[in-house]
């Protein structure tokens, strides 16, 4: 998720087994909005220790360490923004590095949603739900042709997800 109010509750209501996590890239961008341009690289480097930590305990220690730095004192809104999102950050830390590289951002999902919105907006209205579903299908089909890159290390990611979500991730 990227911080939209009520969205985690809506997703969990529709999909009760969903593990909600925040988009690390959005959280970093939000943090950078508080920092001056000259300090952004240092802030990003300091926060990298949080989201690349081995587990939640080390991430907590890295965030606490960041809070004790001059950067955190200079930009007092950054650490609290991570603390507020902490319950949605720590699920990310449960995944192995191969999976983290795939799920740390929602940008690909947002790009796909943008393509669907554009297709729907140009049409305006639909005579039926079936007509809307067909248009969305066609938009997805056209978009999939544009996908050139495959997911890096997909076999390793797929294996990790199959282990973690055995009952919900069929390998067949």
XYZ file of N, CA, C and O in Angstrom:
688
model
N 0.842 -1.173 0.000
C 0.000 0.000 0.000
C 0.888 1.237 0.000
O 2.023 1.182 0.399
N 0.312 2.337 -0.382
C 1.105 3.559 -0.407
C 0.550 4.628 0.539
O 0.724 5.810 0.326
N -0.102 4.203 1.597
C -0.518 5.128 2.637
C -1.927 5.670 2.516
O -2.303 6.568 3.266
N -2.716 5.173 1.598
C -4.093 5.650 1.467
C -4.912 5.232 2.683
O -4.893 4.064 3.080
N -5.605 6.173 3.255
C -6.424 5.900 4.444
C -7.556 4.922 4.097
O -8.222 5.079 3.081
N -7.748 3.916 4.926
C -8.845 2.970 4.760
C -8.581 1.853 3.762
O -9.304 0.865 3.748
N -7.555 2.006 2.943
C -7.285 0.992 1.927
C -6.877 -0.349 2.540
O -7.378 -1.395 2.120
N -5.995 -0.371 3.552
C -5.651 -1.663 4.169
C -6.880 -2.391 4.727
O -7.025 -3.598 4.547
N -7.795 -1.645 5.359
C -8.988 -2.266 5.923
C -9.887 -2.814 4.813
O -10.475 -3.892 4.964
N -9.990 -2.089 3.713
C -10.808 -2.555 2.593
C -10.225 -3.824 1.977
O -10.959 -4.781 1.690
N -8.924 -3.863 1.802
C -8.268 -5.046 1.240
C -8.438 -6.237 2.178
O -8.772 -7.343 1.750
N -8.214 -6.022 3.474
C -8.342 -7.115 4.442
C -9.779 -7.615 4.545
O -10.007 -8.793 4.804
N -10.758 -6.727 4.341
C -12.164 -7.149 4.373
C -12.477 -8.035 3.171
O -13.183 -9.036 3.298
N -11.933 -7.678 2.013
C -12.189 -8.461 0.802
C -11.330 -9.718 0.744
O -11.779 -10.762 0.266
N -10.107 -9.624 1.234
C -9.153 -10.739 1.188
C -8.570 -10.927 2.582
O -7.497 -10.395 2.895
N -9.250 -11.686 3.449
C -8.868 -11.778 4.869
C -7.454 -12.306 5.130
O -6.870 -11.976 6.150
N -6.896 -13.092 4.233
C -5.563 -13.645 4.470
C -4.447 -12.746 3.941
O -3.279 -13.100 3.995
N -4.806 -11.567 3.462
C -3.828 -10.657 2.884
C -2.876 -10.128 3.939
O -3.275 -9.787 5.047
N -1.621 -10.062 3.566
C -0.602 -9.466 4.423
C -0.324 -8.067 3.869
O 0.240 -7.918 2.786
N -0.750 -7.051 4.606
C -0.623 -5.669 4.135
C 0.764 -5.152 4.477
O 1.238 -5.303 5.597
N 1.398 -4.536 3.482
C 2.677 -3.881 3.719
C 2.691 -2.574 2.968
O 1.978 -2.401 1.986
N 3.486 -1.652 3.457
C 3.580 -0.361 2.801
C 4.611 -0.429 1.684
O 5.507 -1.276 1.706
N 4.475 0.449 0.734
C 5.433 0.562 -0.361
C 6.671 1.277 0.184
O 6.595 2.427 0.608
N 7.789 0.597 0.189
C 9.025 1.165 0.730
C 9.439 2.395 -0.079
O 9.879 3.398 0.480
N 9.279 2.341 -1.393
C 9.650 3.474 -2.240
C 8.811 4.706 -1.885
O 9.341 5.818 -1.779
N 7.503 4.528 -1.669
C 6.661 5.662 -1.288
C 7.073 6.219 0.076
O 7.079 7.436 0.285
N 7.409 5.337 0.994
C 7.840 5.775 2.315
C 9.149 6.563 2.216
O 9.313 7.599 2.873
N 10.056 6.100 1.385
C 11.317 6.822 1.182
C 11.065 8.180 0.517
O 11.655 9.187 0.920
N 10.222 8.209 -0.504
C 9.910 9.486 -1.161
C 9.293 10.473 -0.172
O 9.600 11.663 -0.189
N 8.404 9.953 0.667
C 7.788 10.800 1.689
C 8.870 11.353 2.617
O 8.869 12.549 2.950
N 9.799 10.506 3.013
C 10.898 10.940 3.883
C 11.757 11.988 3.198
O 12.159 12.980 3.819
N 12.041 11.795 1.913
C 12.879 12.740 1.165
C 12.202 14.103 1.030
O 12.875 15.112 0.902
N 10.875 14.124 1.073
C 10.170 15.410 0.948
C 10.452 16.325 2.139
O 10.269 17.534 2.045
N 10.911 15.772 3.254
C 11.242 16.569 4.429
C 12.685 17.050 4.413
O 13.036 17.975 5.124
N 13.542 16.384 3.642
C 14.975 16.666 3.654
C 15.342 17.679 2.571
O 14.742 17.698 1.497
N 16.354 18.474 2.866
C 16.853 19.397 1.844
C 17.568 18.578 0.768
O 18.017 17.449 1.008
N 17.678 19.167 -0.403
C 18.264 18.453 -1.540
C 19.669 17.958 -1.224
O 20.019 16.834 -1.568
N 20.465 18.762 -0.526
C 21.852 18.374 -0.248
C 21.959 17.221 0.749
O 22.964 16.521 0.775
N 20.915 16.993 1.536
C 20.967 15.919 2.540
C 20.228 14.644 2.123
O 20.253 13.650 2.848
N 19.581 14.662 0.987
C 18.760 13.514 0.592
C 19.560 12.220 0.461
O 19.090 11.163 0.861
N 20.731 12.302 -0.093
C 21.553 11.100 -0.257
C 21.923 10.504 1.109
O 21.842 9.298 1.309
N 22.289 11.355 2.046
C 22.646 10.892 3.391
C 21.439 10.295 4.109
O 21.552 9.261 4.783
N 20.282 10.925 3.957
C 19.059 10.406 4.577
C 18.705 9.046 3.978
O 18.394 8.092 4.698
N 18.779 8.941 2.650
C 18.465 7.673 1.979
C 19.414 6.570 2.428
O 18.986 5.433 2.674
N 20.682 6.898 2.553
C 21.669 5.907 3.006
C 21.377 5.468 4.433
O 21.439 4.277 4.755
N 21.038 6.418 5.294
C 20.736 6.084 6.691
C 19.484 5.216 6.792
O 19.442 4.249 7.567
N 18.460 5.521 5.997
C 17.213 4.748 6.056
C 17.345 3.382 5.382
O 16.588 2.468 5.704
N 18.307 3.246 4.499
C 18.511 1.951 3.830
C 18.820 0.857 4.852
O 18.420 -0.294 4.683
N 19.486 1.237 5.927
C 19.784 0.254 6.982
C 18.505 -0.278 7.619
O 18.478 -1.402 8.124
N 17.430 0.507 7.570
C 16.161 0.071 8.160
C 15.501 -0.976 7.271
O 15.180 -2.080 7.704
N 15.295 -0.659 5.997
C 14.531 -1.571 5.139
C 15.352 -2.715 4.538
O 14.783 -3.613 3.943
N 16.671 -2.696 4.744
C 17.487 -3.837 4.303
C 17.928 -4.709 5.482
O 18.696 -5.644 5.291
N 17.431 -4.396 6.660
C 17.779 -5.184 7.846
C 17.333 -6.635 7.677
O 16.403 -6.925 6.923
N 17.991 -7.504 8.373
C 17.698 -8.935 8.284
C 16.305 -9.262 8.800
O 15.598 -10.092 8.235
N 15.918 -8.592 9.888
C 14.604 -8.859 10.472
C 14.076 -7.593 11.148
O 14.737 -6.556 11.152
N 12.888 -7.693 11.713
C 12.233 -6.538 12.321
C 13.023 -5.984 13.505
O 13.067 -4.771 13.717
N 13.653 -6.858 14.249
C 14.426 -6.422 15.418
C 15.608 -5.545 14.986
O 15.853 -4.480 15.568
N 16.333 -5.982 13.959
C 17.461 -5.184 13.474
C 16.974 -3.893 12.804
O 17.637 -2.867 12.890
N 15.838 -3.964 12.142
C 15.273 -2.765 11.522
C 14.897 -1.739 12.594
O 15.151 -0.543 12.441
N 14.312 -2.228 13.677
C 13.957 -1.354 14.808
C 15.217 -0.700 15.375
O 15.228 0.497 15.655
N 16.277 -1.474 15.512
C 17.543 -0.932 16.018
C 18.107 0.113 15.054
O 18.616 1.162 15.485
N 18.015 -0.147 13.758
C 18.513 0.805 12.762
C 17.696 2.093 12.778
O 18.253 3.194 12.651
N 16.389 1.975 12.960
C 15.546 3.172 13.031
C 15.845 3.964 14.301
O 15.938 5.196 14.272
N 16.035 3.268 15.397
C 16.397 3.921 16.653
C 17.743 4.623 16.507
O 17.921 5.756 16.981
N 18.680 3.961 15.832
C 19.995 4.560 15.583
C 19.856 5.814 14.715
O 20.500 6.822 14.965
N 18.994 5.748 13.702
C 18.748 6.925 12.856
C 18.179 8.070 13.689
O 18.562 9.227 13.510
N 17.279 7.754 14.604
C 16.650 8.781 15.439
C 17.667 9.538 16.294
O 17.411 10.669 16.705
N 18.823 8.910 16.549
C 19.865 9.535 17.367
C 20.879 10.329 16.536
O 21.877 10.794 17.076
N 20.644 10.471 15.242
C 21.599 11.170 14.381
C 21.233 12.644 14.222
O 20.108 13.067 14.513
N 22.206 13.406 13.716
C 21.972 14.818 13.397
C 20.918 14.960 12.310
O 20.126 15.910 12.323
N 20.912 14.020 11.360
C 19.924 14.073 10.279
C 18.504 14.011 10.838
O 17.625 14.759 10.420
N 18.278 13.116 11.781
C 16.945 12.967 12.376
C 16.567 14.208 13.168
O 15.400 14.613 13.178
N 17.556 14.814 13.815
C 17.264 16.049 14.556
C 17.001 17.213 13.593
O 16.169 18.067 13.857
N 17.707 17.217 12.462
C 17.503 18.271 11.467
C 16.154 18.130 10.772
O 15.534 19.116 10.388
N 15.717 16.879 10.602
C 14.443 16.602 9.926
C 13.577 15.740 10.840
O 13.467 14.533 10.666
N 12.969 16.359 11.846
C 12.272 15.605 12.897
C 11.005 14.880 12.441
O 10.467 14.070 13.191
N 10.521 15.116 11.237
C 9.295 14.452 10.776
C 9.565 13.083 10.154
O 8.637 12.285 9.995
N 10.819 12.780 9.815
C 11.115 11.539 9.087
C 10.906 10.299 9.956
O 10.143 9.397 9.582
N 11.569 10.227 11.080
C 11.470 9.028 11.928
C 10.033 8.758 12.381
O 9.576 7.607 12.311
N 9.281 9.774 12.825
C 7.888 9.492 13.202
C 7.037 8.965 12.045
O 6.128 8.160 12.260
N 7.336 9.385 10.817
C 6.560 8.863 9.681
C 6.834 7.371 9.501
O 5.923 6.616 9.154
N 8.065 6.943 9.757
C 8.376 5.508 9.699
C 7.718 4.780 10.868
O 7.216 3.667 10.708
N 7.717 5.399 12.026
C 7.073 4.775 13.203
C 5.570 4.595 12.970
O 5.008 3.565 13.331
N 4.927 5.600 12.379
C 3.485 5.492 12.111
C 3.182 4.361 11.133
O 2.153 3.700 11.229
N 4.069 4.129 10.191
C 3.856 3.083 9.176
C 4.487 1.757 9.582
O 4.453 0.794 8.811
N 5.039 1.682 10.780
C 5.849 0.532 11.182
C 5.118 -0.812 11.047
O 5.695 -1.792 10.603
N 3.846 -0.867 11.439
C 3.107 -2.134 11.335
C 2.958 -2.597 9.891
O 2.751 -3.790 9.649
N 3.050 -1.667 8.943
C 2.987 -2.036 7.527
C 4.375 -2.187 6.916
O 4.509 -2.634 5.786
N 5.422 -1.813 7.655
C 6.802 -1.988 7.175
C 7.316 -3.376 7.554
O 7.936 -4.054 6.737
N 7.041 -3.796 8.768
C 7.648 -5.038 9.246
C 7.231 -6.306 8.496
O 8.035 -7.232 8.426
N 6.039 -6.398 7.882
C 5.778 -7.603 7.087
C 6.771 -7.771 5.935
O 7.138 -8.888 5.570
N 7.237 -6.667 5.393
C 8.228 -6.681 4.322
C 9.502 -7.393 4.776
O 10.149 -8.100 4.002
N 9.839 -7.232 6.042
C 11.085 -7.788 6.579
C 11.008 -9.301 6.785
O 12.033 -9.935 7.029
N 9.818 -9.877 6.681
C 9.667 -11.321 6.814
C 10.106 -12.073 5.561
O 10.265 -13.284 5.594
N 10.264 -11.351 4.471
C 10.586 -11.990 3.194
C 12.090 -12.069 2.969
O 12.832 -11.200 3.418
N 12.527 -13.083 2.233
C 13.947 -13.168 1.873
C 14.302 -12.083 0.848
O 13.409 -11.522 0.193
N 15.589 -11.775 0.693
C 16.014 -10.689 -0.206
C 15.499 -10.809 -1.640
O 15.160 -9.796 -2.253
N 15.400 -12.014 -2.181
C 14.920 -12.170 -3.565
C 13.497 -11.648 -3.708
O 13.161 -10.990 -4.692
N 12.666 -11.949 -2.715
C 11.265 -11.520 -2.759
C 11.172 -10.025 -2.464
O 10.384 -9.308 -3.093
N 11.981 -9.533 -1.550
C 11.960 -8.111 -1.216
C 12.224 -7.252 -2.449
O 11.601 -6.217 -2.623
N 13.167 -7.681 -3.285
C 13.474 -6.907 -4.498
C 12.264 -6.796 -5.410
O 12.125 -5.832 -6.148
N 11.389 -7.764 -5.342
C 10.200 -7.763 -6.190
C 9.062 -6.926 -5.596
O 8.319 -6.279 -6.328
N 8.924 -6.905 -4.274
C 7.747 -6.308 -3.646
C 7.996 -4.988 -2.919
O 7.088 -4.465 -2.288
N 9.191 -4.422 -3.012
C 9.470 -3.205 -2.250
C 8.754 -1.970 -2.798
O 8.660 -0.945 -2.135
N 8.222 -2.052 -4.007
C 7.538 -0.911 -4.590
C 6.204 -1.330 -5.216
O 6.051 -2.479 -5.631
N 5.286 -0.388 -5.271
C 4.001 -0.631 -5.934
C 3.956 0.044 -7.299
O 2.891 0.134 -7.905
N 5.084 0.515 -7.802
C 5.102 1.260 -9.063
C 4.536 0.470 -10.235
O 3.808 1.016 -11.062
N 4.843 -0.811 -10.343
C 4.334 -1.597 -11.472
C 2.809 -1.745 -11.380
O 2.110 -1.691 -12.392
N 2.296 -1.899 -10.167
C 0.851 -1.988 -9.975
C 0.199 -0.661 -10.349
O -0.836 -0.632 -11.019
N 0.822 0.435 -9.925
C 0.280 1.754 -10.249
C 0.300 2.005 -11.754
O -0.639 2.599 -12.294
N 1.345 1.564 -12.432
C 1.419 1.736 -13.889
C 0.305 0.947 -14.576
O -0.335 1.442 -15.514
N 0.064 -0.263 -14.096
C -1.008 -1.078 -14.663
C -2.377 -0.425 -14.417
O -3.209 -0.344 -15.329
N -2.599 0.055 -13.201
C -3.861 0.753 -12.889
C -4.039 1.987 -13.768
O -5.152 2.298 -14.197
N -2.947 2.671 -14.044
C -3.004 3.851 -14.905
C -3.466 3.487 -16.312
O -4.281 4.192 -16.909
N -2.961 2.389 -16.840
C -3.377 1.929 -18.176
C -4.876 1.593 -18.188
O -5.587 1.931 -19.133
N -5.342 0.920 -17.147
C -6.760 0.555 -17.069
C -7.622 1.811 -16.949
O -8.629 1.952 -17.639
N -7.213 2.751 -16.067
C -7.974 4.006 -15.912
C -8.050 4.776 -17.222
O -9.093 5.321 -17.571
N -6.928 4.824 -17.945
C -6.911 5.537 -19.214
C -7.893 4.913 -20.206
O -8.637 5.620 -20.898
N -7.912 3.585 -20.264
C -8.828 2.898 -21.181
C -10.284 3.158 -20.796
O -11.128 3.419 -21.658
N -10.577 3.099 -19.524
C -11.953 3.301 -19.051
C -12.384 4.756 -19.237
O -13.509 5.030 -19.655
N -11.478 5.683 -18.946
C -11.809 7.106 -19.041
C -12.117 7.523 -20.485
O -13.018 8.319 -20.725
N -11.376 6.976 -21.446
C -11.622 7.355 -22.838
C -12.978 6.851 -23.328
O -13.591 7.449 -24.199
N -13.436 5.758 -22.760
C -14.727 5.187 -23.148
C -15.883 5.932 -22.489
O -16.930 6.127 -23.082
N -15.680 6.318 -21.231
C -16.700 7.110 -20.546
C -17.748 6.293 -19.818
O -17.770 6.256 -18.604
N -18.642 5.635 -20.537
C -19.697 4.853 -19.891
C -19.840 3.523 -20.632
O -19.392 3.371 -21.760
N -20.511 2.588 -19.967
C -20.640 1.232 -20.505
C -22.095 0.787 -20.448
O -22.780 1.060 -19.464
N -22.534 0.076 -21.469
C -23.919 -0.400 -21.463
C -24.153 -1.513 -20.439
O -25.274 -1.716 -19.998
N -23.063 -2.217 -20.051
C -23.219 -3.309 -19.078
C -21.890 -3.560 -18.380
O -20.833 -3.103 -18.821
N -21.963 -4.335 -17.299
C -20.745 -4.730 -16.594
C -19.867 -5.592 -17.491
O -18.640 -5.521 -17.423
N -20.496 -6.399 -18.319
C -19.755 -7.267 -19.227
C -18.928 -6.435 -20.221
O -17.781 -6.775 -20.524
N -19.482 -5.341 -20.701
C -18.759 -4.460 -21.625
C -17.537 -3.848 -20.927
O -16.460 -3.759 -21.516
N -17.697 -3.444 -19.666
C -16.580 -2.884 -18.901
C -15.502 -3.943 -18.689
O -14.312 -3.667 -18.845
N -15.924 -5.164 -18.340
C -14.967 -6.253 -18.128
C -14.199 -6.557 -19.411
O -12.986 -6.812 -19.376
N -14.871 -6.515 -20.546
C -14.206 -6.779 -21.828
C -13.170 -5.698 -22.129
O -12.068 -5.998 -22.588
N -13.517 -4.440 -21.866
C -12.577 -3.364 -22.115
C -11.345 -3.501 -21.219
O -10.219 -3.314 -21.666
N -11.566 -3.839 -19.960
C -10.443 -4.021 -19.030
C -9.574 -5.187 -19.496
O -8.346 -5.104 -19.491
N -10.201 -6.268 -19.927
C -9.452 -7.413 -20.460
C -8.594 -6.988 -21.651
O -7.412 -7.325 -21.735
N -9.175 -6.240 -22.569
C -8.440 -5.794 -23.752
C -7.287 -4.857 -23.367
O -6.196 -4.929 -23.947
N -7.520 -3.996 -22.398
C -6.456 -3.094 -21.931
C -5.315 -3.892 -21.310
O -4.138 -3.622 -21.568
N -5.650 -4.896 -20.498
C -4.619 -5.741 -19.891
C -3.867 -6.534 -20.953
O -2.647 -6.678 -20.886
N -4.600 -7.035 -21.917
C -3.987 -7.807 -22.996
C -3.011 -6.931 -23.785
O -1.897 -7.360 -24.094
N -3.411 -5.726 -24.120
C -2.548 -4.802 -24.862
C -1.325 -4.401 -24.035
O -0.223 -4.282 -24.560
N -1.531 -4.212 -22.752
C -0.432 -3.817 -21.869
C 0.576 -4.941 -21.714
O 1.784 -4.688 -21.681
N 0.119 -6.171 -21.642
C 1.047 -7.291 -21.444
C 2.015 -7.432 -22.611
O 3.132 -7.919 -22.433
N 1.631 -6.974 -23.797
C 2.519 -7.011 -24.956
C 3.710 -6.073 -24.741
O 4.818 -6.342 -25.204
N 3.493 -4.986 -23.999
C 4.546 -4.007 -23.742
C 5.572 -4.483 -22.725
O 6.662 -3.910 -22.633
N 5.242 -5.488 -21.936
C 6.164 -5.957 -20.907
C 7.325 -6.674 -21.560
O 7.182 -7.759 -22.110
N 8.481 -6.083 -21.462
C 9.668 -6.635 -22.108
C 10.541 -7.426 -21.141
O 11.140 -8.412 -21.500
N 10.618 -6.936 -19.914
C 11.512 -7.571 -18.947
C 10.769 -8.611 -18.134
O 9.651 -8.393 -17.700
N 11.439 -9.718 -17.900
C 10.861 -10.693 -16.979
C 11.349 -10.348 -15.574
O 12.310 -9.611 -15.399
N 10.698 -10.893 -14.590
C 11.072 -10.630 -13.204
C 12.428 -11.263 -12.933
O 12.645 -12.447 -13.224
N 13.322 -10.448 -12.377
C 14.654 -10.959 -12.062
C 14.569 -12.099 -11.062
O 13.853 -12.007 -10.075
N 15.289 -13.154 -11.351
C 15.370 -14.305 -10.447
C 13.985 -14.840 -10.083
O 13.721 -15.195 -8.937
N 13.075 -14.890 -11.058
C 11.702 -15.304 -10.792
C 11.629 -16.692 -10.185
O 10.814 -16.942 -9.300
N 12.481 -17.617 -10.626
C 12.409 -18.980 -10.095
C 12.705 -19.008 -8.594
O 12.030 -19.718 -7.840
N 13.674 -18.211 -8.158
C 13.983 -18.142 -6.723
C 12.826 -17.501 -5.962
O 12.439 -17.970 -4.885
N 12.251 -16.436 -6.522
C 11.122 -15.755 -5.882
C 9.928 -16.698 -5.789
O 9.289 -16.822 -4.740
N 9.636 -17.367 -6.891
C 8.499 -18.292 -6.932
C 8.667 -19.407 -5.897
O 7.716 -19.755 -5.188
N 9.863 -19.929 -5.766
C 10.123 -20.987 -4.778
C 9.920 -20.477 -3.356
O 9.324 -21.154 -2.517
N 10.413 -19.272 -3.084
C 10.258 -18.696 -1.745
C 8.780 -18.463 -1.407
O 8.332 -18.761 -0.304
N 8.026 -17.938 -2.380
C 6.597 -17.705 -2.150
C 5.846 -19.019 -1.957
O 4.923 -19.092 -1.139
N 6.237 -20.039 -2.698
C 5.595 -21.346 -2.555
C 5.844 -21.930 -1.167
O 4.958 -22.567 -0.585
N 7.015 -21.692 -0.622
C 7.333 -22.179 0.731
C 6.546 -21.383 1.772
O 5.937 -21.949 2.677
N 6.528 -20.067 1.616
C 5.876 -19.214 2.610
C 4.358 -19.328 2.587
O 3.710 -19.241 3.618
N 3.789 -19.496 1.391
C 2.333 -19.509 1.234
C 1.901 -20.814 0.577
O 1.120 -20.814 -0.370
N 2.363 -21.893 1.129
C 2.157 -23.229 0.547
C 0.711 -23.496 0.147
O 0.435 -23.903 -0.976
N -0.224 -23.226 1.043
C -1.629 -23.551 0.772
C -2.274 -22.579 -0.237
O -3.298 -22.885 -0.823
N -1.658 -21.418 -0.446
C -2.260 -20.436 -1.363
C -1.441 -20.242 -2.641
O -1.787 -19.410 -3.462
N -0.357 -20.981 -2.808
C 0.518 -20.766 -3.952
C 0.785 -22.110 -4.647
O 1.800 -22.740 -4.400
N -0.130 -22.513 -5.482
C 0.058 -23.811 -6.170
C 1.232 -23.747 -7.153
O 1.372 -22.771 -7.887
N 2.049 -24.759 -7.150
C 3.214 -24.794 -8.026
C 2.879 -25.389 -9.389
O 3.676 -25.341 -10.299
N 1.703 -25.951 -9.557
C 1.362 -26.601 -10.827
C 1.014 -25.613 -11.898
O 0.723 -24.503 -11.730
